Every structure is written in structure tokens, then in C-alpha cells.
Coordinates of C-alpha atoms in Angstrom, one line a residue:
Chain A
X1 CA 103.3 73.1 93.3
X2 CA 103.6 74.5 96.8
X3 CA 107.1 72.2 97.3
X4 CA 108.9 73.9 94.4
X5 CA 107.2 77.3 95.4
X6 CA 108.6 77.6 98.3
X7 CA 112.2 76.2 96.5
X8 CA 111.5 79.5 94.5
X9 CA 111.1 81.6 97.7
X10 CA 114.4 80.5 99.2
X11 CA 116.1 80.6 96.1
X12 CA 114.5 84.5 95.7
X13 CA 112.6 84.2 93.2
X14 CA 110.6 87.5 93.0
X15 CA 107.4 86.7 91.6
X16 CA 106.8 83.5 93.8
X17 CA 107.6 85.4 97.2
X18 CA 104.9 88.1 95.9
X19 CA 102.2 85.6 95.1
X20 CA 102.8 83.6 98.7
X21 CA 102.3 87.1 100.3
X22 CA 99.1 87.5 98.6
X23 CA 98.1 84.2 100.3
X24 CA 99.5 85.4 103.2
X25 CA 97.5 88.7 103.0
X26 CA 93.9 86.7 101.6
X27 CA 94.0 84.0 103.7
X28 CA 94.8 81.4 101.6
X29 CA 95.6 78.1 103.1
X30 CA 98.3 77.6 100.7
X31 CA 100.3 80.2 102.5
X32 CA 100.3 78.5 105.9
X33 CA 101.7 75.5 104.2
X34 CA 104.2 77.4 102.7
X35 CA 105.0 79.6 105.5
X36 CA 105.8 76.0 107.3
X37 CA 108.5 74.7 104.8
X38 CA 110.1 77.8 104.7
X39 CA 110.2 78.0 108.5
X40 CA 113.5 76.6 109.2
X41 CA 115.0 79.2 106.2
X42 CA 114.3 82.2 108.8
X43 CA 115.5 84.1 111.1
X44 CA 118.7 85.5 109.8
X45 CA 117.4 88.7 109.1
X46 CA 117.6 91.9 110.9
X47 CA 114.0 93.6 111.1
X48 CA 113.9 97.1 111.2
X49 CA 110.6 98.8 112.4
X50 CA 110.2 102.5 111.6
X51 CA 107.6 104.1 113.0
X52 CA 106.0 107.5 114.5
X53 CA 103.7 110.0 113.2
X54 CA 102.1 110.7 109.9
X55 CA 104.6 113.4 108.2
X56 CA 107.6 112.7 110.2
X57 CA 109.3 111.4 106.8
X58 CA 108.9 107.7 107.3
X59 CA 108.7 106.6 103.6
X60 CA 112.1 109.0 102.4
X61 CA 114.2 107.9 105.3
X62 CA 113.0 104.0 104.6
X63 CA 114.0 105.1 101.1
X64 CA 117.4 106.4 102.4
X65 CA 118.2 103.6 104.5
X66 CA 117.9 101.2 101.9
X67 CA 120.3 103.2 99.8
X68 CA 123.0 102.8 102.6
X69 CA 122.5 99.3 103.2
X70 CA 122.8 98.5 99.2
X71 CA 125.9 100.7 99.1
X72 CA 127.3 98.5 102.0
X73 CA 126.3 95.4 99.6
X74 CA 123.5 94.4 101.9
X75 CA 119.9 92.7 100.4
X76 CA 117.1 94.8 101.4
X77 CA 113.0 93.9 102.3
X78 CA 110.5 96.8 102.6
X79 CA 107.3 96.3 103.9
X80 CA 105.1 99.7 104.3
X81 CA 102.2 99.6 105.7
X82 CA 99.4 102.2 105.2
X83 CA 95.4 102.5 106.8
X84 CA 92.5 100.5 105.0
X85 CA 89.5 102.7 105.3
X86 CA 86.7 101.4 107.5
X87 CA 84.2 102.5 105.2
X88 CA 85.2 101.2 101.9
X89 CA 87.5 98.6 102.5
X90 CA 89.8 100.1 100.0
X91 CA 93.7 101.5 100.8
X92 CA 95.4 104.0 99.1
X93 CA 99.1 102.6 99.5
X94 CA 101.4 105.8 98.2
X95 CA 104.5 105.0 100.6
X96 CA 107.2 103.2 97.5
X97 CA 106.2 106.7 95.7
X98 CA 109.3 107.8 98.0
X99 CA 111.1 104.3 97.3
X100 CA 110.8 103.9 93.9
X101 CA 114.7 104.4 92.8
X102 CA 115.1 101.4 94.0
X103 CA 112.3 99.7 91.9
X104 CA 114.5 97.8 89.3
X105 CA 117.0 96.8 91.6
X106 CA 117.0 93.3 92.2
X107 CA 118.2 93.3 95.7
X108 CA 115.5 95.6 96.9
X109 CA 111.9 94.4 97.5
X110 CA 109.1 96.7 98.4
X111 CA 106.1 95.7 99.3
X112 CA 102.9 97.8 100.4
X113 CA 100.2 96.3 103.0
X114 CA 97.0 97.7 103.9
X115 CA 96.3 97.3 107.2
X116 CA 92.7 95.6 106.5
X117 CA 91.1 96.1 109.9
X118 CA 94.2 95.3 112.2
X119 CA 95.1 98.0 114.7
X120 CA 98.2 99.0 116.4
X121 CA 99.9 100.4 113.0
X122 CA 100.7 97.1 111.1
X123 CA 98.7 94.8 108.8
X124 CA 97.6 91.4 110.9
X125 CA 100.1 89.5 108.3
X126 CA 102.8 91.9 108.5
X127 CA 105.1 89.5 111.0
X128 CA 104.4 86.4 108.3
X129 CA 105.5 88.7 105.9
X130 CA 108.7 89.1 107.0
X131 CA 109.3 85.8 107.5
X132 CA 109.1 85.3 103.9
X133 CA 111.4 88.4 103.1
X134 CA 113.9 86.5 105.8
X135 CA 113.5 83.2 103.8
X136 CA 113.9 84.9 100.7
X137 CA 117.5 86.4 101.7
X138 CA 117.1 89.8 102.3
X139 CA 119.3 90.5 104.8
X140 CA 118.0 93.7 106.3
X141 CA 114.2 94.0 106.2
X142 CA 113.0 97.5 107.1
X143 CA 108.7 98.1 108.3
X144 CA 107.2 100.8 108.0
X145 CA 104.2 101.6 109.9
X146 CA 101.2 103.5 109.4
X147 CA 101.0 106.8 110.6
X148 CA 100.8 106.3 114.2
X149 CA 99.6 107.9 117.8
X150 CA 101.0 107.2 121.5
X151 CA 100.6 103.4 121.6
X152 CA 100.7 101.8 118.4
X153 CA 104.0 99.7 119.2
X154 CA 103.4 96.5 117.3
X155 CA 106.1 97.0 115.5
X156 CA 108.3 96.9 118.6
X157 CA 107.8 93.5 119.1
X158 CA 108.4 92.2 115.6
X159 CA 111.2 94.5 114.8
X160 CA 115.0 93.2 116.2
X161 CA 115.3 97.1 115.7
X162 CA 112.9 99.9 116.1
X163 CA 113.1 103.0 114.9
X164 CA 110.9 106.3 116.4
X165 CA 111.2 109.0 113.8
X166 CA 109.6 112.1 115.0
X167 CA 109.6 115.8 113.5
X168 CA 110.1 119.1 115.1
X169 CA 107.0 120.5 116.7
X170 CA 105.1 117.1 117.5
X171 CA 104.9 118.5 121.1
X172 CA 106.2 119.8 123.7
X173 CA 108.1 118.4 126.5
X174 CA 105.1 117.1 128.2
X175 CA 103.8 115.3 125.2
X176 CA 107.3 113.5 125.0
X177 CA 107.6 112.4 128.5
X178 CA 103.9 110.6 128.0
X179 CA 104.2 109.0 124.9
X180 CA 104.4 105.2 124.8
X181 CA 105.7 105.1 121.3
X182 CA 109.2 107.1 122.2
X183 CA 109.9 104.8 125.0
X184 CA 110.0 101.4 122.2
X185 CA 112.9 103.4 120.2
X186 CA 116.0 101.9 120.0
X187 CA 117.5 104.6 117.7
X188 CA 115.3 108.3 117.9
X189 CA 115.5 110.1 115.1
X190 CA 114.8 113.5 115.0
X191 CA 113.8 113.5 111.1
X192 CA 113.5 116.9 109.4
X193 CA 115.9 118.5 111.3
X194 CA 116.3 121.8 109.3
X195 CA 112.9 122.6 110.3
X196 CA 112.4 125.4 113.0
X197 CA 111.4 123.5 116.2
X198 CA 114.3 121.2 115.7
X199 CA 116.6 122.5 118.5
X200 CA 113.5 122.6 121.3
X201 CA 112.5 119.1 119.7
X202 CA 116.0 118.2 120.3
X203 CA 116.0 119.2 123.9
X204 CA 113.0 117.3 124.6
X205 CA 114.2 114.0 123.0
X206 CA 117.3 114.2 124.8
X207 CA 115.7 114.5 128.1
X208 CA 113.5 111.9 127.2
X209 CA 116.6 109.6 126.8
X210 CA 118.5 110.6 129.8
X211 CA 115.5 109.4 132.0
X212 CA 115.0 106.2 130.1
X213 CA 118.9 105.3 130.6
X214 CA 120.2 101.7 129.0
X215 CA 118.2 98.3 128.4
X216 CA 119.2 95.3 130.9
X217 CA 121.5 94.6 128.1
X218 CA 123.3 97.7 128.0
X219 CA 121.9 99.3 124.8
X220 CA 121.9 103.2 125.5
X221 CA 119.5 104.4 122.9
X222 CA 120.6 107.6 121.4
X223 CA 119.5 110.8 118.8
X224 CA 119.4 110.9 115.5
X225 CA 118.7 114.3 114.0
X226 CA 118.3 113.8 110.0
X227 CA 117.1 115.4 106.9
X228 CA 116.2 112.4 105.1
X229 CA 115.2 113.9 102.0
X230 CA 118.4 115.4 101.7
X231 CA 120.6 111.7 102.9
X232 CA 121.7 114.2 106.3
X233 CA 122.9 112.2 109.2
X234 CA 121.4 109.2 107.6
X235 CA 125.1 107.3 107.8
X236 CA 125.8 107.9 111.6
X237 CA 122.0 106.3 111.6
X238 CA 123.3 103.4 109.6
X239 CA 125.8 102.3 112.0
X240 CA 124.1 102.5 114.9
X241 CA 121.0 100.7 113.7
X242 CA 124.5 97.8 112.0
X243 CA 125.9 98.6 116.3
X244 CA 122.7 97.6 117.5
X245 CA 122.2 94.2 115.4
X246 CA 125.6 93.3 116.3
X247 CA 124.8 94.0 120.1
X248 CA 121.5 92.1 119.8
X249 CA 123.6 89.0 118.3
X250 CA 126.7 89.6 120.9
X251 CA 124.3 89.8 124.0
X252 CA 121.6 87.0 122.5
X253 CA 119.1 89.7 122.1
X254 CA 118.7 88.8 118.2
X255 CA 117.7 85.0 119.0
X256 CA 115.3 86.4 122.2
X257 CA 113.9 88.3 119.6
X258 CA 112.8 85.4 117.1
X259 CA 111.8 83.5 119.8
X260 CA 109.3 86.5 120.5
X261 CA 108.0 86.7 117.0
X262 CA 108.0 82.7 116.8
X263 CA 105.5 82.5 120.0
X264 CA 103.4 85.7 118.5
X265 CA 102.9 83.9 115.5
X266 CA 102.2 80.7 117.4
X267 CA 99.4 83.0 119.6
X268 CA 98.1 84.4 116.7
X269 CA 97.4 81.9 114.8
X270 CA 95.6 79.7 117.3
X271 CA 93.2 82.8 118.0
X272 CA 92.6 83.5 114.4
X273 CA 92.2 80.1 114.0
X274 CA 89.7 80.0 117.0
X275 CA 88.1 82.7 115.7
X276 CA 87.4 81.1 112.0
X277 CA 86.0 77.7 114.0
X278 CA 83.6 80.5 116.3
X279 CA 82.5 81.9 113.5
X280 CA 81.3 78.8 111.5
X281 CA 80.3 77.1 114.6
X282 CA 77.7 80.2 115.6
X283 CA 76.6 80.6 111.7
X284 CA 75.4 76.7 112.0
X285 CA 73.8 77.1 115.5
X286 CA 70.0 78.3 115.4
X287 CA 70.1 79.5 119.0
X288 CA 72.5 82.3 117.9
X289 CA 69.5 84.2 115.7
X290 CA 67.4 84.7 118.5
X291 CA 69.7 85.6 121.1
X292 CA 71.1 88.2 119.1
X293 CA 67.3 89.2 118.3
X294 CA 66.7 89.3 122.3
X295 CA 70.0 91.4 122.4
X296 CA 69.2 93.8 119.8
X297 CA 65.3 94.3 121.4
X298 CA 67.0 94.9 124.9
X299 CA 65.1 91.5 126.4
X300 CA 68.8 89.8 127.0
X301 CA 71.7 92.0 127.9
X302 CA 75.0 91.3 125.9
X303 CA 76.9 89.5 128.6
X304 CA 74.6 87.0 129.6
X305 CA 74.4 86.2 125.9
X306 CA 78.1 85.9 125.6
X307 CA 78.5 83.9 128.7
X308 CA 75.7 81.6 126.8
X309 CA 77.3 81.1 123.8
X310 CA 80.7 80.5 125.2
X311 CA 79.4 77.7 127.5
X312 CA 77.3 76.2 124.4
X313 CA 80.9 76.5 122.2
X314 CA 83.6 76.0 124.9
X315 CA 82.1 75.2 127.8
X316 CA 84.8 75.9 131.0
X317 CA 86.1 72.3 131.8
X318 CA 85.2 71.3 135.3
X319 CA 87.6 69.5 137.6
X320 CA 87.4 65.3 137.4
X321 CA 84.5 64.5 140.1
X322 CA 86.9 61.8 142.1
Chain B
X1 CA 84.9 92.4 95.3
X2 CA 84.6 88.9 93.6
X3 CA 87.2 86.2 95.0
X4 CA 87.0 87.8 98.6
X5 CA 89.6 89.8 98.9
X6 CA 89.9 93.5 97.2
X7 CA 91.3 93.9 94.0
X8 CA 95.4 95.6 93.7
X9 CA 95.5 98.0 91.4
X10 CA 98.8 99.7 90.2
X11 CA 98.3 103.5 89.5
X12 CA 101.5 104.7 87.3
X13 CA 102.4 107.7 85.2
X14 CA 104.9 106.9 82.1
X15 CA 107.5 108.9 80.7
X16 CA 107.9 112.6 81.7
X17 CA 104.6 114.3 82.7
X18 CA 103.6 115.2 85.1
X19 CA 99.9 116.3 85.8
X20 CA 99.0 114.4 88.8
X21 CA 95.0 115.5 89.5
X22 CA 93.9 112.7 87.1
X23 CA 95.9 109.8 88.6
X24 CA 94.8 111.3 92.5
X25 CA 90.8 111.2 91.6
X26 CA 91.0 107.7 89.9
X27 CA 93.1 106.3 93.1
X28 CA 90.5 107.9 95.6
X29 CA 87.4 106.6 93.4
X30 CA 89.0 103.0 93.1
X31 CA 90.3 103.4 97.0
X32 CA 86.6 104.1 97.7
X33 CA 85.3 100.9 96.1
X34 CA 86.8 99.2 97.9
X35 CA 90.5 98.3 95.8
X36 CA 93.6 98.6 97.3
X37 CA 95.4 100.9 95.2
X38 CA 99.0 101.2 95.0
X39 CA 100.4 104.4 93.8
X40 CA 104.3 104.1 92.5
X41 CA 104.2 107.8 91.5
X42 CA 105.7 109.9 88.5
X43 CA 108.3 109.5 85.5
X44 CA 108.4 105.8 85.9
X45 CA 110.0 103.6 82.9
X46 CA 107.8 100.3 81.8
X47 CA 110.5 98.7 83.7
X48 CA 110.0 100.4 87.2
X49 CA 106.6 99.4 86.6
X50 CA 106.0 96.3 85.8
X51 CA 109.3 95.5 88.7
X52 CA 106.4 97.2 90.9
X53 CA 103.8 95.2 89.8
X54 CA 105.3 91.9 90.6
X55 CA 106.3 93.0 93.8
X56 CA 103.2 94.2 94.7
X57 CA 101.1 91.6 93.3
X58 CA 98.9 93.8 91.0
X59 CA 96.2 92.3 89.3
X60 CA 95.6 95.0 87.4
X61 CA 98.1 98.2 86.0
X62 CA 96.6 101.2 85.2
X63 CA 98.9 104.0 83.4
X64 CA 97.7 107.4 82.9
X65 CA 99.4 109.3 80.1
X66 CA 99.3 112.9 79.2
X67 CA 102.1 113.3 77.0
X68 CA 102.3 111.6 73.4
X69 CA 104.5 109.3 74.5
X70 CA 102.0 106.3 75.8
X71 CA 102.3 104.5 72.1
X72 CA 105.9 104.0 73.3
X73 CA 105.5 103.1 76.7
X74 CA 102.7 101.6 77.3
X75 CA 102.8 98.8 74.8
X76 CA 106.1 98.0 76.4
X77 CA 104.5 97.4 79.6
X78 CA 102.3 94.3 78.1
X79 CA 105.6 93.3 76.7
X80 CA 107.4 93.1 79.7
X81 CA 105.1 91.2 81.7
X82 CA 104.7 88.9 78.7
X83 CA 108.8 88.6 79.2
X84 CA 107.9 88.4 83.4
X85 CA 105.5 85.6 83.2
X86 CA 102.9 87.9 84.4
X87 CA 100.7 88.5 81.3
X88 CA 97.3 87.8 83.4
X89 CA 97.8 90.9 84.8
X90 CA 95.2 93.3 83.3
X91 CA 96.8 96.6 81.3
X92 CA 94.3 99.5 81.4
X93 CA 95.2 103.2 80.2
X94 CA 94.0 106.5 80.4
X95 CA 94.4 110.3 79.7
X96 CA 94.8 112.0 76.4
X97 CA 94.7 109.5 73.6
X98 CA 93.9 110.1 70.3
X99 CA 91.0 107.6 68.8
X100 CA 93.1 105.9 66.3
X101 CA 96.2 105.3 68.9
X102 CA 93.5 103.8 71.4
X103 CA 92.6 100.9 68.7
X104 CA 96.7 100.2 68.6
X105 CA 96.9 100.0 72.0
X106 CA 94.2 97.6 72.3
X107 CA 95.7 95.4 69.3
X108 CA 98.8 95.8 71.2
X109 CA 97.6 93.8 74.8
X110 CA 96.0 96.6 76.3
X111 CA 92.6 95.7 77.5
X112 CA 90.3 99.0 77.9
X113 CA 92.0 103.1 77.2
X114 CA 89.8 105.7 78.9
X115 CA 90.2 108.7 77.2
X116 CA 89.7 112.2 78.9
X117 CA 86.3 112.6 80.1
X118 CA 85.5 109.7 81.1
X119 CA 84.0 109.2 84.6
X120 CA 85.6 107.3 87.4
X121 CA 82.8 105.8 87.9
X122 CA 83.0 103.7 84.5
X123 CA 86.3 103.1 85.4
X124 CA 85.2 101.0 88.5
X125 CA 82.3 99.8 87.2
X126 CA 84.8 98.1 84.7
X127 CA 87.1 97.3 87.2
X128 CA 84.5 95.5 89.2
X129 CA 82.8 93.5 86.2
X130 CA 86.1 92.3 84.5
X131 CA 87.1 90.9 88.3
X132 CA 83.8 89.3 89.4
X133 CA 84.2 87.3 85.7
X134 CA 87.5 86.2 87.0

């Protein structure tokens, strides 16, 4: 079963890459096994992250993009990512209502994550996601993040490309010069730019640019101003995001990049893992009951408890005596 | 939420109408118990949707029809994941369907029509008891 499922994955077969990213998503130990054998089937693909803030036009310039690369015969991944609400644990995932001429295409595959608890604007599997996307053999996978603040850069790290899309009026110039999330762009684009605001917005971005200059490797990140609903300026977009994968392959920025997501993965899955074994561990341990009774009456303060647990779990090794 | 992890539910409108209030309270309702619901939107063909489906990994589809078309399209929906190799995945319809074309539709694949009126509420409460019994 899970050798000839992950045949079907390389060979892009729809429905299997689906069902291994439910695994992915739930948890399933099958994914993990799967997301092994397909390991050495990845990283050809050029991830672009799109982010910035809700109602900047994320989801209809995703759509857009995807359009150009299928004109310019390339195979394209979505994966959009949208809140899970603390409360119910329920998502309302509305970003392929924007995508959905693409629905029947067979080079195009969109799917929608909820975030299920994870901050920092993706879903905690959204990096093994792609992965499967890349093993799959799309050639151009696009993220899309949640609506996000200052400093929800994930995406940055995962993405061989990221994209800041911001609309007129989302601050002034002092909110530009502050915000962590304009300074991950490798494109900006200054979606929505037949909105009033655009030309100050403009200004501002531009400025912002100047001061950041070029990367060590030479990439001078630049403006975009489109109206994505309308396919404006969506081309010139195009080619630089195409420019900027070629510079990344060129300057060895593309294989730094995998090696980034490779030792992310690696990190998160230990602690995850770690995590799961704490978990089970303090469920069997009877001392954890009444320390958390003592912490919740106020006799034990929460960091001697934690301290106490963490030496009974993983007690800190001491040096050899000689 | 039975095998722990929330239930995907595809909201879709067929064919060519396009009152949206209906569609908007069910995906809130579901949203709030706890389903991840993904909406694909208006004027979508039984193709588009069940493409969606599969990608999305759906366990359950649930069309909402105001127009008189639904005893074309949404039969063609169980037909096409029949042809998909995706027939577990639960059909459910709603909006303004006459009595007689309900008992079609359910000889025709579709497991449950809720007809105007009916309270979200059922609609979960469905929801929830056909996945615990999965």
C-alpha cells in the first residue's frame, strides 16, 4: 500500500497526493513513511510564498499567477492557508473561491489548510506539504498565507520566493519602515493599485526598498504595483518572480534554500516528536496530578514545577565523574 | 469530531444561482462545530466540484441549490465521484427542492436533501452522527 502510494504521488496521481496530505495534516504515521520515500523526488520546485495583510488581494493574484505560469506551460501547486478558530476548532477555508478557473485543470492543484493552532501565518504541515506538491511535479508551487500582521514570516523561510503584497493605505511611512514582514520580500507588490492611496503607498514602498538595498547575493528587490483582479502588471511580476528562481539557481541560493527547509523539517519533527513522547510520558506519571493541583491552588509556583518535571523526564546530563 | 481530526466539508453552489446567504450561515454553523469547511464558491459545474473535492480531500460535499436545476446537477456529482474512485465521499443537498425530487435524489446516491427551513443545527447534528459512525 504505502510503496505504490507514493509510486502514485510521483507519477501525479491526484487523489493519492490528496489522501497523503490528509495524513500529513492528521497526523497519520503513514504520512511520515511516505513523506520518506518520496524524499529524494523533491526539491525541484520553486516555492512561492505570498503573503501580507488580510484584503491586500492574496487569493486573486495567487489566482493570476497561476494563469501566467500555465500559459508559460508550467505545472502549478497551490497551498492557501486560512485561520482555524481557537474556539471551535473549525476553519472556514474560502481562498480557491478566487482560484476556482483553474479547478478542472489538471496541471493546477489547490489545496486549502487550516492553520489548526500553528502561528506565524502557515499550517504546522504546510512545509511537508509542499514537499509532496514538489514530488508530485508541479513545477512552481505558490503559498498563500493567512492574513497576516508585522512578523508572521514563516513563509519566508520555506518559500525559495517570497512575495509581500500590500494595498494602498495599510500605513503610512512609519508603519512601513517598522514592519518585519516588508523587509522578507523578495518581490513587493503594491496590489490594488487603482485604489486612491496607491501613489503615497508607492512612495513609501520605494523608500522602503532604497534603504534595504541588495541581498549578499546581489538580488535588488523591487515594486510591483498590480491590479490583480484585473491581470495589471501581473506579467512584469511573472518574470521577475522566473529572474529571481533563475538567480537563486545561478548564485546557489535555490539549493541553500532546501537545505533550509530540509533542517526545519528535521527540527520540527524531533520537537513534535518530543513533544508527543512528553505528553504520554506526563499522562502515565502520577506525580504530574498533584503538582498541577499545588500549581493551580498557588502552594507550588509554575517554574519550580517545570524544573521538576523536566529533571524527572530529561534530567540535564552531568559531566562523567573521572 | 469522531476519528480525531475535524471533518472537510465541501460547500458548493451548482449551475447558475446565485443567492449566497444560505451557503454563508450553513459554512459558519458547520465552521463553528468544529468542521473545516471549504467554500469553492458560485456557478460551479459537477466537474469543478468534485476536481475540488479530491483535491481537497472532502469527506463530505454539500451543494445548495436554488434554481430547478439540482435534478441535473446534483446527481452528476455522485456519478462523477463514482467515475473518480471517490464514492465514500458523502453527497448532501440543500435549498429549494420539491418533496418528490428529494426521494430521486436520494435513489440517485444522495444521502440526506435539506429542504428550506431546515435548521443548521440539524444539519450538524447529522453531520456529526453520520461521522462518529464512521
Amino acid at each position: 500500500m504505502g510503496e505504490s502510494l507514493t509510486l502514485r504521488v510521483r507519477n501525479g496521481h491526484v487523489a493519492s497526493g490528496a489522501r497523503l496530505l490528509g495524513w500529513l495534516e492528521d497526523g497519520d504515521p503513514r504520512g511520515a513513511e511516505a513523506l520518506r520515500a518520496l524524499h529524494p523526488a523533491t526539491g525541484r520546485s520553486q516555492v512561492v510564498g505570498v503573503t501580507g495583510p488580510p484584503g491586500a488581494g492574496k487569493s486573486t493574484l495567487v489566482d493570476t499567477l497561476v494563469a501566467g505560469w500555465r500559459a508559460r506551460g508550467l505545472r502549478v501547486g497551490v497551498i492557501a492557508v486560512d485561520p482555524t478558530s481557537p474556539f471551535s476548532g473549525g476553519a472556514l477555508l474560502g481562498d480557491r473561491v478566487r482560484m476556482q478557473r483553474h479547478a478542472t485543470d489538471r496541471d493546477v492543484f489547490i489545496r486549502s489548510m487550516a492553520t489548526r493552532g500553528q502561528l506565524g501565518g502557515l499550517a504546522r504541515h504546510t512545509g511537508e506539504a509542499c514537499a509532496v506538491l514538489d514530488a508530485m511535479g508541479y513545477e512552481r508551487i505558490a503559498v498563500e498565507t493567512v492574513g497576516v500582521g508585522q512578523d508572521e514570516i514563516d513563509v519566508a523561510a520555506l518559500a525559495h520566493t517570497t512575495l509581500v503584497v500590500c494595498p494602498p493605505g495599510a500605513g503610512d511611512g512609519i508603519q512601513a519602515q517598522k514592519a518585519g514582514l516588508l523587509e522578507v520580500g523578495d518581490a513587493l507588490v503594491l496590489n490594488k493599485a487603482d485604489h486612491p492611496g496607491a501613489d503615497a503607498a508607492e512612495r513609501d514602498l520605494r523608500e522602503l526598498l532604497h534603504l534595504r538595498g541588495a541581498s549578499p547575493e546581489g538580488w535588488q528587490p523591487r515594486l510591483f504595483r498590480t491590479v490583480a483582479s484585473r491581470g495589471e502588471g501581473v506579467a512584469a511580476l511573472l518574470d521577475a518572480i522566473e529572474a529571481h528562481g533563475r538567480h537563486l539557481r545561478e548564485t546557489g541560493g535555490f539549493a541553500r534554500v532546501n537545505g533550509r527547509r530540509a533542517r526545519r523539517a528535521l527540527r520540527e519533527r524531533v520537537l513534535w516528536r518530543v513533544e508527543e513522547r512528553l505528553l504520554e510520558r506526563a499522562q502515565a506519571d502520577p506525580a504530574l496530578g498533584s503538582l498541577l493541583e499545588r500549581v493551580a491552588d498557588g502552594s507550588l509556583d509554575p517554574y519550580t514545577a517545570a524544573d521538576h518535571l523536566l529533571e524527572a523526564w530529561i534530567p540535564t546530563p552531568h559531566p562523567d565523574p573521572e | 469530531m469522531s476519528p480525531g481530526r475535524p471533518l472537510r466539508v465541501l460547500l458548493a453552489k451548482l449551475g447558475l444561482d446565485s443567492h449566497t446567504i444560505g451557503v454563508t450561515v450553513i459554512a459558519r454553523a458547520l465552521r463553528d462545530a468544529g468542521m473545516e469547511v471549504i467554500y469553492s464558491g458560485l456557478k460551479q459545474t459537477p466537474e469543478m466540484v468534485v476536481a475540488t473535492a479530491i483535491q481537497e480531500g472532502a469527506d463530505v460535499i454539500g451543494v445548495s441549490s436554488l434554481s430547478a436545476a439540482h435534478m441535473h446537477h446534483i446527481p452528476r456529482v455522485v456519478e462523477l465521484l463514482r467515475e473518480e474512485d471517490a464514492a465514500d465521499t458523502l453527497v448532501i443537498a440543500g435549498g429549494v427542492i420539491p418533496e418528490e425530487d428529494v426521494r430521486e435524489l436520494q435513489r440517485r446516491g444522495v444521502a440526506r436533501v435539506f429542504t428550506m427551513g431546515t435548521e443548521t443545527g440539524a444539519i450538524v447534528a447529522y453531520l456529526k452522527d453520520w461521522w462518529e459512525s464512521r
